[in-house]
CSV table of C-alpha atoms in Angstrom, one decimal:
chain,number,residue,atom,x,y,z
A,1,UNK,CA,27.3,22.7,9.1
A,2,UNK,CA,29.7,22.0,6.2
A,3,UNK,CA,28.4,18.7,4.9
A,4,UNK,CA,25.8,18.6,2.1
A,5,UNK,CA,22.2,19.2,3.1
A,6,UNK,CA,19.2,18.3,1.0
A,7,UNK,CA,17.5,21.1,-0.7
A,8,UNK,CA,14.5,19.0,-1.7
A,9,UNK,CA,12.7,16.0,-0.1
A,10,UNK,CA,10.3,14.2,-2.4
A,11,UNK,CA,7.5,12.2,-0.9
A,12,UNK,CA,6.4,9.0,-2.8
A,13,UNK,CA,3.7,6.5,-1.7
A,14,UNK,CA,5.1,3.2,-0.5
A,15,UNK,CA,2.6,1.3,-2.5
A,16,UNK,CA,3.3,3.1,-5.7
A,17,UNK,CA,5.4,0.4,-7.4
A,18,UNK,CA,7.4,1.8,-10.3
A,19,UNK,CA,7.1,5.3,-8.9
A,20,UNK,CA,9.7,4.3,-6.2
A,21,UNK,CA,12.3,3.7,-8.9
A,22,UNK,CA,11.2,6.8,-10.7
A,23,UNK,CA,11.6,9.0,-7.6
A,24,UNK,CA,15.0,7.6,-6.8
A,25,UNK,CA,16.2,8.1,-10.4
A,26,UNK,CA,15.0,11.7,-10.3
A,27,UNK,CA,16.6,14.9,-9.2
A,28,UNK,CA,15.4,15.2,-5.6
A,29,UNK,CA,18.2,15.4,-3.1
A,30,UNK,CA,16.3,13.2,-0.7
A,31,UNK,CA,13.4,10.8,-1.1
A,32,UNK,CA,10.8,10.0,1.6
A,33,UNK,CA,8.9,6.8,1.1
A,34,UNK,CA,5.4,7.2,2.7
A,35,UNK,CA,3.8,4.5,4.6
A,36,UNK,CA,1.3,6.8,6.3
A,37,UNK,CA,-1.4,9.0,4.8
A,38,UNK,CA,-0.5,8.2,1.2
A,39,UNK,CA,-1.3,4.5,1.7
A,40,UNK,CA,-4.9,3.4,2.3
A,41,UNK,CA,-5.3,1.5,5.6
A,42,UNK,CA,-6.2,-1.8,3.9
A,43,UNK,CA,-3.0,-1.6,1.8
A,44,UNK,CA,-0.5,-0.8,4.6
A,45,UNK,CA,0.7,-4.5,5.1
A,46,UNK,CA,1.2,-4.9,1.4
A,47,UNK,CA,2.9,-1.5,1.2
A,48,UNK,CA,5.4,-2.5,4.0
A,49,UNK,CA,6.3,-5.7,2.1
A,50,UNK,CA,6.7,-3.8,-1.2
A,51,UNK,CA,9.0,-1.2,0.4
A,52,UNK,CA,11.1,-3.9,2.1
A,53,UNK,CA,11.5,-5.7,-1.2
A,54,UNK,CA,12.4,-2.5,-3.0
A,55,UNK,CA,15.0,-1.6,-0.4
A,56,UNK,CA,16.6,-5.0,-0.7
A,57,UNK,CA,16.6,-4.9,-4.5
A,58,UNK,CA,18.2,-1.5,-4.7
A,59,UNK,CA,20.6,-1.6,-1.8
A,60,UNK,CA,23.8,-1.7,-3.9
A,61,UNK,CA,23.0,1.2,-6.2
A,62,UNK,CA,21.6,3.3,-3.3
A,63,UNK,CA,24.8,2.8,-1.4
A,64,UNK,CA,26.7,4.4,-4.2
A,65,UNK,CA,24.4,7.5,-4.4
A,66,UNK,CA,25.1,9.2,-1.2
A,67,UNK,CA,21.6,10.6,-1.2
A,68,UNK,CA,19.3,10.6,1.8
A,69,UNK,CA,16.5,8.0,2.0
A,70,UNK,CA,13.8,8.3,4.6
A,71,UNK,CA,10.6,6.3,5.4
A,72,UNK,CA,7.6,8.2,6.8
A,73,UNK,CA,6.0,5.8,9.3
A,74,UNK,CA,2.7,5.8,11.0
A,75,UNK,CA,2.1,7.2,14.5
A,76,UNK,CA,1.9,5.3,17.7
A,77,UNK,CA,1.9,1.5,17.8
A,78,UNK,CA,1.5,1.2,14.1
A,79,UNK,CA,4.7,3.1,13.7
A,80,UNK,CA,6.5,0.4,15.7
A,81,UNK,CA,4.9,-2.2,13.4
A,82,UNK,CA,6.5,-0.3,10.5
A,83,UNK,CA,9.9,-0.4,12.3
A,84,UNK,CA,9.5,-4.1,12.8
A,85,UNK,CA,9.0,-4.6,9.1
A,86,UNK,CA,11.9,-2.3,8.1
A,87,UNK,CA,14.4,-3.5,10.7
A,88,UNK,CA,16.5,-5.6,8.3
A,89,UNK,CA,16.8,-2.8,5.7
A,90,UNK,CA,20.1,-1.2,4.9
A,91,UNK,CA,21.0,2.2,3.5
A,92,UNK,CA,18.3,4.1,5.3
A,93,UNK,CA,19.0,7.6,6.6
A,94,UNK,CA,16.2,7.4,9.0
A,95,UNK,CA,12.5,7.7,9.8
A,96,UNK,CA,10.0,10.5,9.6
A,97,UNK,CA,7.5,9.8,12.4
A,98,UNK,CA,4.1,11.1,11.3
A,99,UNK,CA,2.0,13.1,13.7
A,100,UNK,CA,4.9,13.0,16.1
A,101,UNK,CA,4.6,13.4,19.8
A,102,UNK,CA,7.2,13.5,22.5
A,103,UNK,CA,6.2,10.0,23.6
A,104,UNK,CA,6.3,8.6,20.1
A,105,UNK,CA,9.8,10.0,19.4
A,106,UNK,CA,11.1,8.7,22.7
A,107,UNK,CA,9.6,5.2,22.0
A,108,UNK,CA,11.1,5.2,18.6
A,109,UNK,CA,14.5,6.0,20.0
A,110,UNK,CA,14.3,3.2,22.5
A,111,UNK,CA,13.2,0.7,19.9
A,112,UNK,CA,15.9,1.7,17.5
A,113,UNK,CA,18.5,1.5,20.3
A,114,UNK,CA,17.2,-2.0,21.3
A,115,UNK,CA,17.6,-3.2,17.7
A,116,UNK,CA,21.0,-1.6,17.2
A,117,UNK,CA,19.9,0.6,14.3
A,118,UNK,CA,21.7,3.9,13.8
A,119,UNK,CA,18.8,5.6,11.9
A,120,UNK,CA,18.1,9.3,12.5
A,121,UNK,CA,14.7,10.9,13.1
A,122,UNK,CA,13.0,13.8,11.3
A,123,UNK,CA,9.7,14.2,13.3
A,124,UNK,CA,6.7,15.6,11.4
A,125,UNK,CA,4.9,18.1,13.6
A,126,UNK,CA,1.2,18.1,12.6
A,127,UNK,CA,-0.8,18.9,15.7
A,128,UNK,CA,-1.0,21.9,18.0
A,129,UNK,CA,0.6,19.9,20.8
A,130,UNK,CA,3.5,18.8,18.7
A,131,UNK,CA,4.3,22.3,17.6
A,132,UNK,CA,4.1,23.6,21.2
A,133,UNK,CA,6.4,20.7,22.2
A,134,UNK,CA,8.9,21.5,19.4
A,135,UNK,CA,11.5,22.6,21.9
A,136,UNK,CA,11.4,19.2,23.6
A,137,UNK,CA,11.2,17.1,20.5
A,138,UNK,CA,14.1,19.0,18.8
A,139,UNK,CA,16.4,18.0,21.7
A,140,UNK,CA,15.5,14.3,21.8
A,141,UNK,CA,18.1,11.7,20.7
A,142,UNK,CA,18.5,10.9,17.0
A,143,UNK,CA,16.5,14.0,15.9
A,144,UNK,CA,18.4,15.4,12.9
A,145,UNK,CA,15.8,18.0,11.7
A,146,UNK,CA,12.1,18.8,12.1
A,147,UNK,CA,9.4,19.0,9.6
A,148,UNK,CA,6.0,20.8,9.9
A,149,UNK,CA,2.8,19.4,8.5
A,150,UNK,CA,0.7,22.5,7.9
A,151,UNK,CA,-2.4,20.9,6.4
A,152,UNK,CA,-3.1,18.7,9.4
A,153,UNK,CA,-2.2,21.6,11.7
A,154,UNK,CA,-4.6,23.9,10.0
A,155,UNK,CA,-7.4,21.3,10.1
A,156,UNK,CA,-6.8,20.9,13.8
A,157,UNK,CA,-6.9,24.6,14.6
A,158,UNK,CA,-9.3,26.1,12.1
A,159,UNK,CA,-6.5,28.2,10.6
A,160,UNK,CA,-7.2,29.2,7.0
A,161,UNK,CA,-4.0,30.5,5.4
A,162,UNK,CA,-4.1,33.3,2.9
A,163,UNK,CA,-1.9,33.7,-0.1
A,164,UNK,CA,0.9,35.2,2.0
A,165,UNK,CA,0.7,32.3,4.6
A,166,UNK,CA,0.8,34.8,7.4
A,167,UNK,CA,-1.5,32.8,9.5
A,168,UNK,CA,1.0,30.0,9.9
A,169,UNK,CA,4.0,32.3,10.4
A,170,UNK,CA,4.0,31.9,14.2
A,171,UNK,CA,4.1,28.1,14.1
A,172,UNK,CA,6.9,28.2,11.5
A,173,UNK,CA,9.0,30.6,13.5
A,174,UNK,CA,8.5,28.6,16.7
A,175,UNK,CA,9.8,25.4,14.9
A,176,UNK,CA,12.7,27.3,13.4
A,177,UNK,CA,13.7,28.8,16.8
A,178,UNK,CA,13.3,25.4,18.5
A,179,UNK,CA,15.7,23.8,16.0
A,180,UNK,CA,18.2,26.6,16.5
A,181,UNK,CA,18.0,26.3,20.3
A,182,UNK,CA,18.6,22.5,20.1
A,183,UNK,CA,21.5,22.9,17.6
A,184,UNK,CA,20.1,20.6,15.0
A,185,UNK,CA,19.7,21.3,11.3
A,186,UNK,CA,17.1,23.9,10.3
A,187,UNK,CA,13.7,22.5,9.6
A,188,UNK,CA,12.3,21.4,6.3
A,189,UNK,CA,9.7,23.7,4.8
A,190,UNK,CA,6.2,22.2,4.6
A,191,UNK,CA,4.7,20.6,1.5
A,192,UNK,CA,2.3,22.6,-0.7
A,193,UNK,CA,-0.5,21.2,-2.9
A,194,UNK,CA,0.3,24.0,-5.4
A,195,UNK,CA,1.7,22.1,-8.4
A,196,UNK,CA,0.7,24.0,-11.5
A,197,UNK,CA,1.1,27.6,-10.4
A,198,UNK,CA,4.9,27.8,-10.6
A,199,UNK,CA,5.0,31.5,-9.6
A,200,UNK,CA,2.9,31.0,-6.5
A,201,UNK,CA,4.9,28.0,-5.4
A,202,UNK,CA,8.2,29.8,-6.0
A,203,UNK,CA,7.0,32.8,-3.9
A,204,UNK,CA,6.0,30.5,-1.1
A,205,UNK,CA,9.3,28.7,-1.2
A,206,UNK,CA,11.2,32.0,-1.1
A,207,UNK,CA,9.2,33.0,1.9
A,208,UNK,CA,10.0,29.8,3.7
A,209,UNK,CA,13.7,30.3,3.0
A,210,UNK,CA,13.5,33.8,4.5
A,211,UNK,CA,11.7,32.4,7.5
A,212,UNK,CA,14.7,30.1,8.3
A,213,UNK,CA,13.7,26.8,6.7
A,214,UNK,CA,16.4,24.9,4.8
A,215,UNK,CA,15.1,22.9,1.9
A,216,UNK,CA,11.5,22.0,1.2
A,217,UNK,CA,9.3,18.8,1.2
A,218,UNK,CA,7.6,18.2,-2.2
A,219,UNK,CA,4.7,16.0,-3.2
A,220,UNK,CA,5.3,16.2,-7.0
A,221,UNK,CA,8.5,16.2,-9.1
A,222,UNK,CA,7.2,19.4,-10.9
A,223,UNK,CA,7.9,21.3,-7.7
A,224,UNK,CA,11.6,20.3,-7.5
A,225,UNK,CA,13.0,23.0,-10.0
A,226,UNK,CA,11.6,25.9,-8.0
A,227,UNK,CA,12.9,24.4,-4.7
A,228,UNK,CA,16.3,23.9,-6.1
A,229,UNK,CA,16.4,27.4,-7.6
A,230,UNK,CA,15.6,29.0,-4.3
A,231,UNK,CA,17.9,26.9,-2.1
A,232,UNK,CA,20.9,26.6,-4.5
A,233,UNK,CA,23.5,29.4,-3.8
A,234,UNK,CA,25.1,31.1,-6.7
A,235,UNK,CA,28.7,30.5,-7.7
A,236,UNK,CA,29.4,34.0,-6.4
A,237,UNK,CA,27.9,33.3,-3.1
A,238,UNK,CA,29.8,30.1,-2.8
A,239,UNK,CA,33.1,31.9,-3.6
A,240,UNK,CA,32.4,34.6,-1.1
A,241,UNK,CA,31.5,32.1,1.6
A,242,UNK,CA,34.7,30.1,1.0
A,243,UNK,CA,36.8,33.2,1.2
A,244,UNK,CA,35.1,34.4,4.3
A,245,UNK,CA,35.6,31.0,6.1
A,246,UNK,CA,39.3,30.8,5.0
A,247,UNK,CA,40.0,34.3,6.5
A,248,UNK,CA,37.9,33.5,9.6
A,249,UNK,CA,39.7,30.2,10.3
A,250,UNK,CA,43.0,32.0,9.9
A,251,UNK,CA,41.9,34.7,12.4
A,252,UNK,CA,40.8,32.0,14.9
A,253,UNK,CA,44.1,30.2,14.4
A,254,UNK,CA,45.9,33.4,15.2
A,255,UNK,CA,44.0,33.8,18.4
A,256,UNK,CA,41.4,36.4,17.3
A,257,UNK,CA,37.7,36.0,17.7
A,258,UNK,CA,36.9,38.0,14.6
A,259,UNK,CA,38.4,40.0,11.7
A,260,UNK,CA,37.6,43.0,9.6
A,261,UNK,CA,37.1,42.2,5.9
A,262,UNK,CA,38.0,44.4,2.9
A,263,UNK,CA,34.6,46.1,3.1
A,264,UNK,CA,35.1,47.2,6.7
A,265,UNK,CA,32.7,44.6,8.1
A,266,UNK,CA,33.5,42.7,11.2
A,267,UNK,CA,33.3,38.9,10.6
A,268,UNK,CA,32.6,36.7,13.6
A,269,UNK,CA,31.1,33.3,14.3
A,270,UNK,CA,27.5,34.4,13.4
A,271,UNK,CA,28.6,35.4,9.8
A,272,UNK,CA,30.8,32.3,9.6
A,273,UNK,CA,27.8,30.1,10.5
A,274,UNK,CA,25.9,31.7,7.6
A,275,UNK,CA,28.8,31.0,5.3
A,276,UNK,CA,28.8,27.3,6.3
A,277,UNK,CA,25.1,27.1,5.6
A,278,UNK,CA,25.7,28.4,2.0
A,279,UNK,CA,28.4,25.8,1.4
A,280,UNK,CA,26.2,23.0,2.8
A,281,UNK,CA,23.6,23.8,0.1
A,282,UNK,CA,26.1,24.1,-2.7
A,283,UNK,CA,26.1,21.5,-5.4
A,284,UNK,CA,28.8,20.6,-7.9
């Protein structure tokens, strides 16, 4: 994991018009255009057309940016309708299938393969069944990283999270472990409706980072500074990670599986993996 990984993923409604341009011009590392819950049912066809038009009109400048652009699509058959509308678009990183199931993700993979599209998938796990199936979903073709939709999950289970979010810790850990087992990127931390309480949102984001999430999904630009502050490693951390990997690579080249650093610490693949994660989050 040495390539750049998004720290922030900003959701923007597909029928939001000028807000699409504003979101793309902003500071989020990745943008997720939403064709699902953020769009009223009656407006979904118009939203699809608007998104396709926006994608076509911005293709050139988006190609130069190097940023990730995702589309959150509807579940089931309507999601395949979304794919049909989007099939001619260029410059998409991939799709975020809402309320993902094993069957939905497999059907999407088959449809994208049939159309010759190289888009990746970032399934959004929003139901008890999806969370329990996270080990299977994480290992399906095209899956780059998972997301967890806690508000729908809590509504389905009756869970009422407190300030420390302890009630959803098990589901979070399960998704983190499923991602690690599958060897995909760590999952994206769930959205929060907390927009004005900066301290509470920052504490929640720090907790998600400790739990193993990498980056966070956001519903408002005001949340981006806190997410970036939590997930951006310091210059000192970047320098230490770079030095560790340089020494570790030299040890491997010399036929050793580990080395002892200047502090007497044994550095092996586990610590090297952590260093790569730091560099993947570094900016500038």
